[in-house]
Short mmCIF file of C-alpha atoms in Angstrom, two decimals:
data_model
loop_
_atom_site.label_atom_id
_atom_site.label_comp_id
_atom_site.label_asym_id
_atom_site.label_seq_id
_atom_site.Cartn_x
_atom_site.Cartn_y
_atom_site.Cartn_z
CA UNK A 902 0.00 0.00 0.00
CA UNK A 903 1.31 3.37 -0.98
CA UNK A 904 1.70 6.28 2.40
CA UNK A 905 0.42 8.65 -0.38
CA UNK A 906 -1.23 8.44 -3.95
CA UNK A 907 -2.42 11.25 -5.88
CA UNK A 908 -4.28 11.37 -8.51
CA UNK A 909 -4.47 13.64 -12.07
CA UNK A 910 -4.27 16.03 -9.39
CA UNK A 911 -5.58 19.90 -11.34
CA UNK A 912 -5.42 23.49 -9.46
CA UNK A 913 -5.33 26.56 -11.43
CA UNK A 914 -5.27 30.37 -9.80
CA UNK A 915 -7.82 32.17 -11.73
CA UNK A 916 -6.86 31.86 -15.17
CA UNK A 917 -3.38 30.11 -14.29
CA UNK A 918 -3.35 26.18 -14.59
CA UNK A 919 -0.58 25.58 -12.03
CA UNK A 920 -1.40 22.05 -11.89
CA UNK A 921 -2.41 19.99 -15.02
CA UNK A 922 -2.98 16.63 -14.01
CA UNK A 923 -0.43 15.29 -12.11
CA UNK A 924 0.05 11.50 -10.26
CA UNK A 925 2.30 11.08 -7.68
CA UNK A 926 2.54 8.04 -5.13
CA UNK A 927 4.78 7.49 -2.57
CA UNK A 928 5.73 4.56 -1.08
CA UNK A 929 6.93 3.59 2.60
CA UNK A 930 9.98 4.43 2.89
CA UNK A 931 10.77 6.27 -0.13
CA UNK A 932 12.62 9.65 -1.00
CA UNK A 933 10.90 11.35 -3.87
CA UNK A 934 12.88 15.11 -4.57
CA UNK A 935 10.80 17.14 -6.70
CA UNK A 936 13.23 19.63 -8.49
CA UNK A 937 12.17 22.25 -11.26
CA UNK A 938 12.31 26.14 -12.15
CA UNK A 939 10.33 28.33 -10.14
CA UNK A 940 6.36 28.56 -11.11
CA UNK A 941 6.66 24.87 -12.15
CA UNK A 942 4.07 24.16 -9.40
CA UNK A 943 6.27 22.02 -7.52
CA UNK A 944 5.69 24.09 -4.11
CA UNK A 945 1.20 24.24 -5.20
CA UNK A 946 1.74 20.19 -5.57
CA UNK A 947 2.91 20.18 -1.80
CA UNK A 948 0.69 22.69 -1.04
CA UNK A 949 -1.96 20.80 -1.89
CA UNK A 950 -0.97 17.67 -0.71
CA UNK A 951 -0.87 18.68 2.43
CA UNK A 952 -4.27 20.02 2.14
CA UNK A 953 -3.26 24.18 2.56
CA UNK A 954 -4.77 24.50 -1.38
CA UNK A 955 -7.91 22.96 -2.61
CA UNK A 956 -7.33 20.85 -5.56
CA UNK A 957 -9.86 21.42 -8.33
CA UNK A 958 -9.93 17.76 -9.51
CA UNK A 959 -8.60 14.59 -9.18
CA UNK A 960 -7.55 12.44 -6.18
CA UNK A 961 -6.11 12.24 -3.34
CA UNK A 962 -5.46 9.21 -0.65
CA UNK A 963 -3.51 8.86 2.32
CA UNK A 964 -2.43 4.97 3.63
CA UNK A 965 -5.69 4.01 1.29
CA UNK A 966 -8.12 6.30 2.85
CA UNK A 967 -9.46 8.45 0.28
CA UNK A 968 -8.90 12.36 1.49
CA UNK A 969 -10.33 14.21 -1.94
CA UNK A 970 -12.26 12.22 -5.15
CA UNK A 971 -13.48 13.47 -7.93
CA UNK A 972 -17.31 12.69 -8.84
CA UNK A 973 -19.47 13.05 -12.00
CA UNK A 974 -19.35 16.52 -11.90
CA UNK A 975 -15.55 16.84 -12.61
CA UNK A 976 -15.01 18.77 -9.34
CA UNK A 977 -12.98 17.48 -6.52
CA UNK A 978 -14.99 16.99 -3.01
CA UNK A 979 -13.63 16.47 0.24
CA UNK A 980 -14.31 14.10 3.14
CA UNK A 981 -16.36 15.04 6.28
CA UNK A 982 -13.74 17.72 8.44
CA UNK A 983 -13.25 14.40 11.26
CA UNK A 984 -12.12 12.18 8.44
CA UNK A 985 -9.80 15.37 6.98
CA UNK A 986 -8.32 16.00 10.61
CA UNK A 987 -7.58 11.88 10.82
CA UNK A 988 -5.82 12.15 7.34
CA UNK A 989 -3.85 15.20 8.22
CA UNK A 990 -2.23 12.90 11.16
CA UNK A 991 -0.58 10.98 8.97
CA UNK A 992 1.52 13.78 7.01
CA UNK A 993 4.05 16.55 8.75
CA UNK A 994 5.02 19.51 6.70
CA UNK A 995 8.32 21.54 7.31
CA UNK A 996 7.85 25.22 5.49
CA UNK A 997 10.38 27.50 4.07
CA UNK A 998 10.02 29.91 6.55
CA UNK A 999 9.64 27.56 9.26
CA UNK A 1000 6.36 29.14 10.68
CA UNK A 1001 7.57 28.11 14.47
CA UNK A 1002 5.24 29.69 17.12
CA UNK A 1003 7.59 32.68 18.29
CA UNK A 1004 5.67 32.78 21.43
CA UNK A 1005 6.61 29.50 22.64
CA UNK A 1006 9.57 27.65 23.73
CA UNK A 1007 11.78 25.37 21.53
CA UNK A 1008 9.92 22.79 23.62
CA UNK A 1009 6.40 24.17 24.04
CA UNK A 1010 6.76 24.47 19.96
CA UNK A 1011 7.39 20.40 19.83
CA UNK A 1012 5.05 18.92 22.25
CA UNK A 1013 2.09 21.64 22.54
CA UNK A 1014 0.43 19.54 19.27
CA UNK A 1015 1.23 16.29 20.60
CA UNK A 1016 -0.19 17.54 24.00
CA UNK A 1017 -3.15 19.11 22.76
CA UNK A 1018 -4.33 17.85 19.59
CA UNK A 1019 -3.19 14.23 20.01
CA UNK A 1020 -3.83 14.40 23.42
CA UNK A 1021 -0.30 12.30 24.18
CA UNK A 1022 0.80 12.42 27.73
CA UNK A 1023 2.89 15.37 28.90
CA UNK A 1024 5.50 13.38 30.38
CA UNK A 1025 5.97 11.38 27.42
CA UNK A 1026 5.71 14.32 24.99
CA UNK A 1027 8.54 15.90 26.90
CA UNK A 1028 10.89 13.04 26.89
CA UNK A 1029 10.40 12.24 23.11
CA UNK A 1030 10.82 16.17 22.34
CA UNK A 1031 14.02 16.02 24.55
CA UNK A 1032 15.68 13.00 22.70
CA UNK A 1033 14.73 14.39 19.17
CA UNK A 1034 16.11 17.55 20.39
CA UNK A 1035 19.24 16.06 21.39
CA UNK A 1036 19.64 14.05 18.16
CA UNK A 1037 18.92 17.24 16.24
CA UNK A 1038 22.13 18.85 17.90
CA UNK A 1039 19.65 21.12 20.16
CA UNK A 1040 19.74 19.53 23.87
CA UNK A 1041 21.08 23.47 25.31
CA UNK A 1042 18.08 25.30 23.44
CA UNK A 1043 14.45 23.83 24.36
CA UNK A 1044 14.61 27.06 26.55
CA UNK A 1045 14.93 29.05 24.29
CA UNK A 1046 12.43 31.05 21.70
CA UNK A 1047 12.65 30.99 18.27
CA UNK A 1048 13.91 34.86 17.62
CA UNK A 1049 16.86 33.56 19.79
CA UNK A 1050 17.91 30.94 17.37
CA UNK A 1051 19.95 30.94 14.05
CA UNK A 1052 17.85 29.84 11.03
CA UNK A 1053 19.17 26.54 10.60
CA UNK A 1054 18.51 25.63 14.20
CA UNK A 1055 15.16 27.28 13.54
CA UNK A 1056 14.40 25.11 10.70
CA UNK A 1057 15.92 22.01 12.79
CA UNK A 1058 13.29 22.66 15.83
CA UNK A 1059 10.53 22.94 12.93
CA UNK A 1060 11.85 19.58 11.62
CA UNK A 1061 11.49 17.84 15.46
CA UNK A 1062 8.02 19.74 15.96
CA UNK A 1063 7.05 17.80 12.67
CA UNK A 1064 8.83 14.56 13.72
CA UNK A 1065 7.00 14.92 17.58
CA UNK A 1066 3.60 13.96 15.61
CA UNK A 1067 4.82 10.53 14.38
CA UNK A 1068 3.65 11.32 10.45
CA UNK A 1069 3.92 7.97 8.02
CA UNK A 1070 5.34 10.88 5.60
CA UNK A 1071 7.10 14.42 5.88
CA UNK A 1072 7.11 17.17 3.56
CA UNK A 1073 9.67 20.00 2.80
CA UNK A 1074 9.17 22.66 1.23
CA UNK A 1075 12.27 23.84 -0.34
CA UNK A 1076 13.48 23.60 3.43
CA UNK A 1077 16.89 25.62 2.56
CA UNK A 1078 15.55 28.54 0.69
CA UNK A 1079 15.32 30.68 3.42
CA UNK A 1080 18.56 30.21 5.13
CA UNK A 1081 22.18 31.72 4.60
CA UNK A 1082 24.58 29.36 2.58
CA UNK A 1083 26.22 28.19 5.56
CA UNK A 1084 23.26 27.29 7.52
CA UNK A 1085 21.58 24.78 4.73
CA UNK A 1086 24.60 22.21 5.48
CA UNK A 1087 23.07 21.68 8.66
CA UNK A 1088 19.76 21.29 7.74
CA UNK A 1089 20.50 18.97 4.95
CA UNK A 1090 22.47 16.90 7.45
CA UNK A 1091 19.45 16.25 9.55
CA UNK A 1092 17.46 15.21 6.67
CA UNK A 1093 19.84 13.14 5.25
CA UNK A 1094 19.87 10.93 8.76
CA UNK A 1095 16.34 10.78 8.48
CA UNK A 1096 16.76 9.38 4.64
CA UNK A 1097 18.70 7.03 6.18
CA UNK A 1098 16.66 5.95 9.05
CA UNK A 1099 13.55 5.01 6.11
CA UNK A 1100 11.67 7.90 6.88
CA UNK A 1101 9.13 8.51 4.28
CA UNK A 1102 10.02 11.67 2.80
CA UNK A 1103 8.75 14.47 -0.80
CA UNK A 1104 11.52 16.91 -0.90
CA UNK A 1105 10.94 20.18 -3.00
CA UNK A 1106 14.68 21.24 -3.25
CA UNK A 1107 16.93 23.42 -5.82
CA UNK A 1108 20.12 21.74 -3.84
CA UNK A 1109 20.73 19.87 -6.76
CA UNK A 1110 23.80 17.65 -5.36
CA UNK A 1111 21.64 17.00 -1.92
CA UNK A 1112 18.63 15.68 -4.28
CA UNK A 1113 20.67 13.35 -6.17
CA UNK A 1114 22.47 12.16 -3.01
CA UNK A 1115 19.21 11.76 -1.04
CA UNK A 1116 16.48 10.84 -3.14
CA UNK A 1117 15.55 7.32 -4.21
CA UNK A 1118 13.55 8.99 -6.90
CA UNK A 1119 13.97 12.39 -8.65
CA UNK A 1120 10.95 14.22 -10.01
CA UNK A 1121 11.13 17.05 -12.66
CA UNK A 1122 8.00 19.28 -13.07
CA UNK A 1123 8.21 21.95 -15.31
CA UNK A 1124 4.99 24.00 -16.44
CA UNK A 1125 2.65 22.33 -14.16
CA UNK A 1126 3.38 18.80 -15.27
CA UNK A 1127 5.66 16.01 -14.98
CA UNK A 1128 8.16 16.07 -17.03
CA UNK A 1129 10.43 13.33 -15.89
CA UNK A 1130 10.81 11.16 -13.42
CA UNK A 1131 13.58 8.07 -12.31
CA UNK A 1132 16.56 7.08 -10.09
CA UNK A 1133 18.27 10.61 -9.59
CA UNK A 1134 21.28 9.00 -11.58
CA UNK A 1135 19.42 8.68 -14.57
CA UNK A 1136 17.49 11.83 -14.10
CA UNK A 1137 20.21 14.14 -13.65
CA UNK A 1138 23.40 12.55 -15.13
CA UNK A 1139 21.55 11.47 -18.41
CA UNK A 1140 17.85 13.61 -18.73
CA UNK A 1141 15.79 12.31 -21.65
CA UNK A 1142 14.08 15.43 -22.04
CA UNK A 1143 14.92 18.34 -23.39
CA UNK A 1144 13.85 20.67 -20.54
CA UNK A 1145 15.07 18.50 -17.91
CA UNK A 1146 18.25 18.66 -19.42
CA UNK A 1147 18.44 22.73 -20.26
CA UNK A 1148 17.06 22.94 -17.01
CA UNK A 1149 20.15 20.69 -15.13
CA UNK A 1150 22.85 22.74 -17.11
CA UNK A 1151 21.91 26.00 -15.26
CA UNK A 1152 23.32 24.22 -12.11
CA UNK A 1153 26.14 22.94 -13.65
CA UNK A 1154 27.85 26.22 -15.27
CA UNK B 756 -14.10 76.53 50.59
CA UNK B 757 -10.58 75.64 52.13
CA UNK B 758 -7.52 74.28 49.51
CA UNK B 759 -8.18 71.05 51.56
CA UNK B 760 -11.71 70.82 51.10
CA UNK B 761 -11.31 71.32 47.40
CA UNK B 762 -9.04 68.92 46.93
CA UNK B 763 -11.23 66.13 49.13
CA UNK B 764 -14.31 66.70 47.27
CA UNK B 765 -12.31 66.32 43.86
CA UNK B 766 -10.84 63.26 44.86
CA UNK B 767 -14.21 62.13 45.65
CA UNK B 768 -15.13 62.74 42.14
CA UNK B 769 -11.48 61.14 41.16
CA UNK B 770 -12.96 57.60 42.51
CA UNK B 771 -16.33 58.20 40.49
CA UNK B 772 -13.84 58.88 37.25
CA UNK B 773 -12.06 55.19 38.16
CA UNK B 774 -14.90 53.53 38.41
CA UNK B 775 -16.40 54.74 34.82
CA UNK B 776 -12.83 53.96 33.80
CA UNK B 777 -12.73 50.47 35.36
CA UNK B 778 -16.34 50.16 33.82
CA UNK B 779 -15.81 50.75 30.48
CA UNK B 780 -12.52 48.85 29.55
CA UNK B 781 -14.06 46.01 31.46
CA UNK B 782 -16.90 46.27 29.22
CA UNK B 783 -15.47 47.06 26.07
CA UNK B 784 -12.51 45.54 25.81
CA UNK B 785 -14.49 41.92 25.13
CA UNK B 786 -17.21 43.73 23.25
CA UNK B 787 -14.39 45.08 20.93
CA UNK B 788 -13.24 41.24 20.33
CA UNK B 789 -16.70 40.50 19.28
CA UNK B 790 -17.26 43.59 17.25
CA UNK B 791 -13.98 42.85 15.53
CA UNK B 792 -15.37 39.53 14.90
CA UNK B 793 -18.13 40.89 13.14
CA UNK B 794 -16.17 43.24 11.08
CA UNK B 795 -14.22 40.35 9.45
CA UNK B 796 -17.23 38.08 9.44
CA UNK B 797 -17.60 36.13 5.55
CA UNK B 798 -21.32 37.37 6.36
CA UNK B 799 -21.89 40.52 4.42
CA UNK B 800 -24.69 42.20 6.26
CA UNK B 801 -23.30 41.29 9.44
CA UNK B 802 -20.05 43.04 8.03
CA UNK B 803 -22.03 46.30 6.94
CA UNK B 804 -23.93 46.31 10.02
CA UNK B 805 -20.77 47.08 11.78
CA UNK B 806 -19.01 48.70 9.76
CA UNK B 807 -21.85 51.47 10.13
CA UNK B 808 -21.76 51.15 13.65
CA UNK B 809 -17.97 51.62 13.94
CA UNK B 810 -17.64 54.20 11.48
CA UNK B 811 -20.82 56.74 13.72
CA UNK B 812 -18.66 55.81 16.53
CA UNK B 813 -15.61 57.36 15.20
CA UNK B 814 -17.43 59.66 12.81
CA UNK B 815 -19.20 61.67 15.59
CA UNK B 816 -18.17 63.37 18.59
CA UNK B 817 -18.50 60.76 21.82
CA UNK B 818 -20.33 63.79 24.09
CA UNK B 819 -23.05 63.98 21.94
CA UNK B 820 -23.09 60.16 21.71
CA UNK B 821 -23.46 60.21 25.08
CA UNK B 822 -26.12 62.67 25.19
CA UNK B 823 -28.02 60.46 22.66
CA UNK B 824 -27.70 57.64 25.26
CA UNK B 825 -29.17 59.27 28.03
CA UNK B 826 -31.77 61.52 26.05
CA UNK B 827 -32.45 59.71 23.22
CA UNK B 828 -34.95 56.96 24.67
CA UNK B 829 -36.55 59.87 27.25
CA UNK B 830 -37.20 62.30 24.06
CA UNK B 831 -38.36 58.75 22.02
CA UNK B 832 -40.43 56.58 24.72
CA UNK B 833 -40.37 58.06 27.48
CA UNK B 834 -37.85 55.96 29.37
CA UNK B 835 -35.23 57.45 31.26
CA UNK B 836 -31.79 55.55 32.14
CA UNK B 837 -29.84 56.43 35.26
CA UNK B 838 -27.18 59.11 34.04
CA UNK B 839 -24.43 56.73 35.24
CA UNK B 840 -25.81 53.37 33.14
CA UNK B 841 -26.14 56.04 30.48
CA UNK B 842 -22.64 57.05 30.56
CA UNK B 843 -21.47 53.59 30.98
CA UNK B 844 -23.36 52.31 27.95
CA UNK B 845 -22.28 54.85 25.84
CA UNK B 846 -18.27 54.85 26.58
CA UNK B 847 -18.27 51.24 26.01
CA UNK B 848 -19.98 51.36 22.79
CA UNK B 849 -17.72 54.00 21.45
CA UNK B 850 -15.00 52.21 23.19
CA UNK B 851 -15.58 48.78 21.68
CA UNK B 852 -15.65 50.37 18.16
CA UNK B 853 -12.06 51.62 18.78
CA UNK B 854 -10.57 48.94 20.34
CA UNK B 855 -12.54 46.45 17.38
CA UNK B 856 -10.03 48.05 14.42
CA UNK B 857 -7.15 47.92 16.94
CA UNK B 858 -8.07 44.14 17.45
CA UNK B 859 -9.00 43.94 13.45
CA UNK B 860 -5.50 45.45 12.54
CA UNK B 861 -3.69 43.17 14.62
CA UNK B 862 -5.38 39.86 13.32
CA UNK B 863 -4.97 40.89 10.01
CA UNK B 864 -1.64 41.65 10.55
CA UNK B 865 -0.66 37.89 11.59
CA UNK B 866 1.78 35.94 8.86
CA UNK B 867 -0.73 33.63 7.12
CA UNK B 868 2.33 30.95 8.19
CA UNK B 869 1.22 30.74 11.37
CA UNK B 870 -2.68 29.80 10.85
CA UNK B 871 -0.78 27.12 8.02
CA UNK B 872 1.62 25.80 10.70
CA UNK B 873 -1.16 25.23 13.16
CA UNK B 874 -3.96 23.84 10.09
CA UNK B 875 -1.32 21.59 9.72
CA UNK B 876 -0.41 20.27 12.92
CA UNK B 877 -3.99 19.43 13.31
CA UNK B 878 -5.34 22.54 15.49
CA UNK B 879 -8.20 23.01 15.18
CA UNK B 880 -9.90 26.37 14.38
CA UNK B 881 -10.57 27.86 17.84
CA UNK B 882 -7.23 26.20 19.55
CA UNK B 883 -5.66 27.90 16.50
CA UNK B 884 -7.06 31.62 17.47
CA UNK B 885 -6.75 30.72 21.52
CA UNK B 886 -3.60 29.40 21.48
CA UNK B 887 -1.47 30.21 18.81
CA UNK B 888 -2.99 33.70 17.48
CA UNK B 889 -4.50 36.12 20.39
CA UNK B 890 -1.26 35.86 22.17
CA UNK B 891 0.59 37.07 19.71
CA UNK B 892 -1.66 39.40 18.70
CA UNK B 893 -2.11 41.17 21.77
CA UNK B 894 1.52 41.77 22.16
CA UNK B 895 1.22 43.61 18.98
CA UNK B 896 -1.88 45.61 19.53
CA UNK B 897 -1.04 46.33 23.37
CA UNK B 898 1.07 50.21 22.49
CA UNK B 899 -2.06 50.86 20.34
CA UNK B 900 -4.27 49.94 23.20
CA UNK B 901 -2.00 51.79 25.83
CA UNK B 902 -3.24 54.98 23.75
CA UNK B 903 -6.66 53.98 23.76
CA UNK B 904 -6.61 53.50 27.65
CA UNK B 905 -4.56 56.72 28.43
CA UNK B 906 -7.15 58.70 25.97
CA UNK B 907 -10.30 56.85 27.62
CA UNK B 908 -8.68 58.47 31.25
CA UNK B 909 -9.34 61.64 29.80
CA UNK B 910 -12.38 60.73 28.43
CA UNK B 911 -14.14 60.37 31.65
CA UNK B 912 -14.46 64.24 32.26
CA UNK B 913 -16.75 64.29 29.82
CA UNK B 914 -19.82 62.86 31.55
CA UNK B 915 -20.11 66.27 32.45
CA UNK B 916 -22.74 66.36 29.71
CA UNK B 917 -25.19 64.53 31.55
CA UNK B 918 -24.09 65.78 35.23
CA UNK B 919 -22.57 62.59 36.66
CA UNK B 920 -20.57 63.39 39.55
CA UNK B 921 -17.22 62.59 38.65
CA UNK B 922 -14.41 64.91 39.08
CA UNK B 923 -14.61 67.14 35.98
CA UNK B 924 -18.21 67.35 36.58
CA UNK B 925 -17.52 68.55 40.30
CA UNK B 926 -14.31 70.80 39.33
CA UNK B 927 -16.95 73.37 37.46
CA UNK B 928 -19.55 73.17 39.60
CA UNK B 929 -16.26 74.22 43.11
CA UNK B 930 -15.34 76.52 40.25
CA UNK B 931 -18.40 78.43 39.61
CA UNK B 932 -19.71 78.45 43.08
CA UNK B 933 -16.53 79.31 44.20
CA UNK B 934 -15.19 81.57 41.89
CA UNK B 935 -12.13 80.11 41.10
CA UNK B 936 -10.18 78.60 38.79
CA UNK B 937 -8.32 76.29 41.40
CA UNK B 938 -10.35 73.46 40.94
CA UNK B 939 -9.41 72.62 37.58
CA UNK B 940 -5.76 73.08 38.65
CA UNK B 941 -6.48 70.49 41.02
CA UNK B 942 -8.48 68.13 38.87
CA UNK B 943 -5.84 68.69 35.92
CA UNK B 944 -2.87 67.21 38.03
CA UNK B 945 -5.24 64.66 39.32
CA UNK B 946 -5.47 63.53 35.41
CA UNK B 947 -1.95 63.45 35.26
CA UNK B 948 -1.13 61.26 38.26
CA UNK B 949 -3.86 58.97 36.88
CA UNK B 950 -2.69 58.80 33.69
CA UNK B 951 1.04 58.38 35.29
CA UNK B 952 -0.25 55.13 36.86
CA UNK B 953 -1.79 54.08 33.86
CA UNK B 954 1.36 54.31 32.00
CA UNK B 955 3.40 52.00 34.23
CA UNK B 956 1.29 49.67 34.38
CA UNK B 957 0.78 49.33 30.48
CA UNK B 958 4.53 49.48 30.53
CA UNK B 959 4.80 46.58 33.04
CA UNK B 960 2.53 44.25 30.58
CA UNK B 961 4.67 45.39 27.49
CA UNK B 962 8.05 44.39 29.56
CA UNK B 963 6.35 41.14 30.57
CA UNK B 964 5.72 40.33 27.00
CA UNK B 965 9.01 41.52 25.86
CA UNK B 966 10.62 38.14 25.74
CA UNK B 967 10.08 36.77 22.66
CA UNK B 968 9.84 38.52 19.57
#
């Protein structure tokens, strides 16, 4: 059983198809990097997978259970909000910006959703937020608030607030973008041990080198569809296509 | 009248100014949540609704609101409201419209990240707003409300217009009687020493929310 399918998946803004039908299924323990130019829709995709954009038709499923179909009318219709708020348990999301509650702790940030939407035991919350913290290199800072913290370490607490929920999959949204060049080594690090520990992961990246090294499948979208897709080898050493491949050589010069 | 008198019957009148104070931020501080509400509700006659409401409140002077409070339903049916109720009443309506597009403005003014990181996380709407929103939204309202309050101290005197016995109200009536201008002296410093106190405190609440950013 695939963690996620989804299914000629269609959003436009107004007049602007962003999406034009795209599948994408991930299995268990997979690494799927989604590269392409900006205004491919690769961040919309995410967006909507993760529910934060309303598809306009096609299909989406999480672990089987159906989250969005599309019915004889050609529009997309959602499950009741209980189902939605079941599905959304099994996916994390880590933004660009990281989005971490400035008003909390480093550890009120990780375990106030386990405490209070999964209703997990404090104690337990604490101690799982305490030994992610400590594998994330962040033992000395679950005092602290997030204007207090460097970027990286900012995006790292946003990556353990994720993990704190126990998702089958997590999602990052180019999780580098925002940071300084010498900051994204450390956040690539962490997601790299997680790559290696199985977690399921869909990686929107333009760290071309981390993709290839990461990913156990590379995905090329360009102009709202996919263009290409395979083992990151084949993808990016030897691109079929024509765009993939014009697209590649801008990293490369 | 005796210096000492004078100032013990304005300090009298002081307490009466606390206590429509006290009153109307009690009273419209909540009201302004809800009024806010309304402003940004997805239902558009609700939204008109208040947008009329706030924009008479701001639109027209709050003495003669007040003096529509009190007269208005005597001069229409007949029924007349204590002059202190009517005060009350009408300082928290004006109050609540003010405070509503202070509360509006700082809602608004929330990164759209932070209602996405909590949707995602599986908050739901109302832990989203309790938990994760208001707090941070009254940190960056409270200098605009700190204005509000210190304005609202001085706003007191002017229950005057329907004769309720606070101090303003008593400083003309020593000052006539009296022939003297000392009573406004008096009741002008009195202002001052309130508003003093009003400032720390608001300070205090800003310094306790002052660590995080």
């Amino acid at each position: 059983m695939n963690i996620l399918e989804m299914n000629q998946i269609k959003k436009a803004f107004g007049d602007n198809q962003v999406l034009k039908g795209i599948s994408l299924s991930v299995e268990k323990g997979e690494v799927v990097a989604i590269i392409g130019p900006s205004g491919s829709g690769k961040s919309t995709l995410l967006r909507c997978a993760t529910f934060l954009e309303t598809i306009d038709s096609g299909e989406i499923a999480y672990m089987g259970q159906k989250a969005a179909v599309t019915g004889q009318n050609g529009h997309a219709e959602y499950v009741s909000s209980a189902e939605m708020r079941k599905i959304r348990g099994y996916f994390g999301l880590v933004f660009q910006n990281f989005n971490l509650f400035p008003h909390y702790s480093v550890l009120k940030n990780v375990i106030d959703a386990p405490v209070s939407v999964q209703k997990r035991s404090r104690q337990e919350s604490v101690e799982e937020a305490r030994a992610l913290l400590a594998k994330m290199g962040l033992s000395d800072k679950e005092e602290s608030y997030p204007y207090q913290l460097s970027g990286g370490q900012q995006q790292r607490v946003s990556i353990v607030r994720a993990l704190a929920m126990h998702p089958e999959i997590l999602f990052f949204d180019e999780p580098t973008s925002a940071l300084d060049p010498e900051l994204t080594g450390e956040v690539l690090k962490v997601i790299r041990s997680l790559a290696e520990e199985h977690m399921t992961m869909v990686i929107v990246t333009h760290e071309m080198s981390f993709a290839r090294a990461v990913a156990d499948r590379v995905i090329f979208m360009d102009g709202g569809v996919i263009v290409e897709e395979g083992r990151p080898d084949d993808v990016m050493l030897n691109p079929q296509n024509e765009r993939t491949a014009s697209f590649l050589s801008r990293f490369t010069e | 009248m005796t210096f000492a008198t004078m100032v013990s019957q304005l300090a009298q009148g002081l307490l009466v100014s606390i206590e429509i104070f006290l009153l109307t931020l009690v009273g419209s501080l909540p009201l302004g949540l809800l009024v806010a509400f309304g402003r940004m509700s997805k239902f558009r006659p609700l939204r008109l609704v208040v947008q009329v409401y706030i924009s008479i409140m701001r639109g027209t002077p709050l003495v003669l609101q007040l003096m529509v409070v009190y007269f208005g339903p005597a001069m229409l049916f007949g029924w007349s409201i204590p002059r202190f109720s009517a005060v009350i009443l009408g300082m928290i309506l004006n109050y609540a419209a003010y405070f509503a597009e202070i509360y509006r403005g700082g809602i608004e003014s929330m990164p759209v990240g932070q209602y996405e990181a909590a949707e995602v996380l599986g908050y739901t709407k109302s832990q989203t707003f309790l938990k994760i929103i208001l707090p941070q939204v009254f940190k960056r309202i409270l200098p605009s409300v700190t204005n509000e309050v210190i304005t609202l101290v001085k706003d007191t005197s002017l229950a005057y217009v329907v004769s309720v016995m606070e101090m303003f109200t008593l400083a003309k009536k020593i000052a006539s009687s009296q022939t003297t201008l000392m009573p406004f002296v008096i009741a002008g410093v009195f202002y001052y020493i309130f508003n003093l106190v009003v400032a720390v405190i608001m300070e205090r609440m800003e310094r306790r929310l002052s660590y995080y950013r």
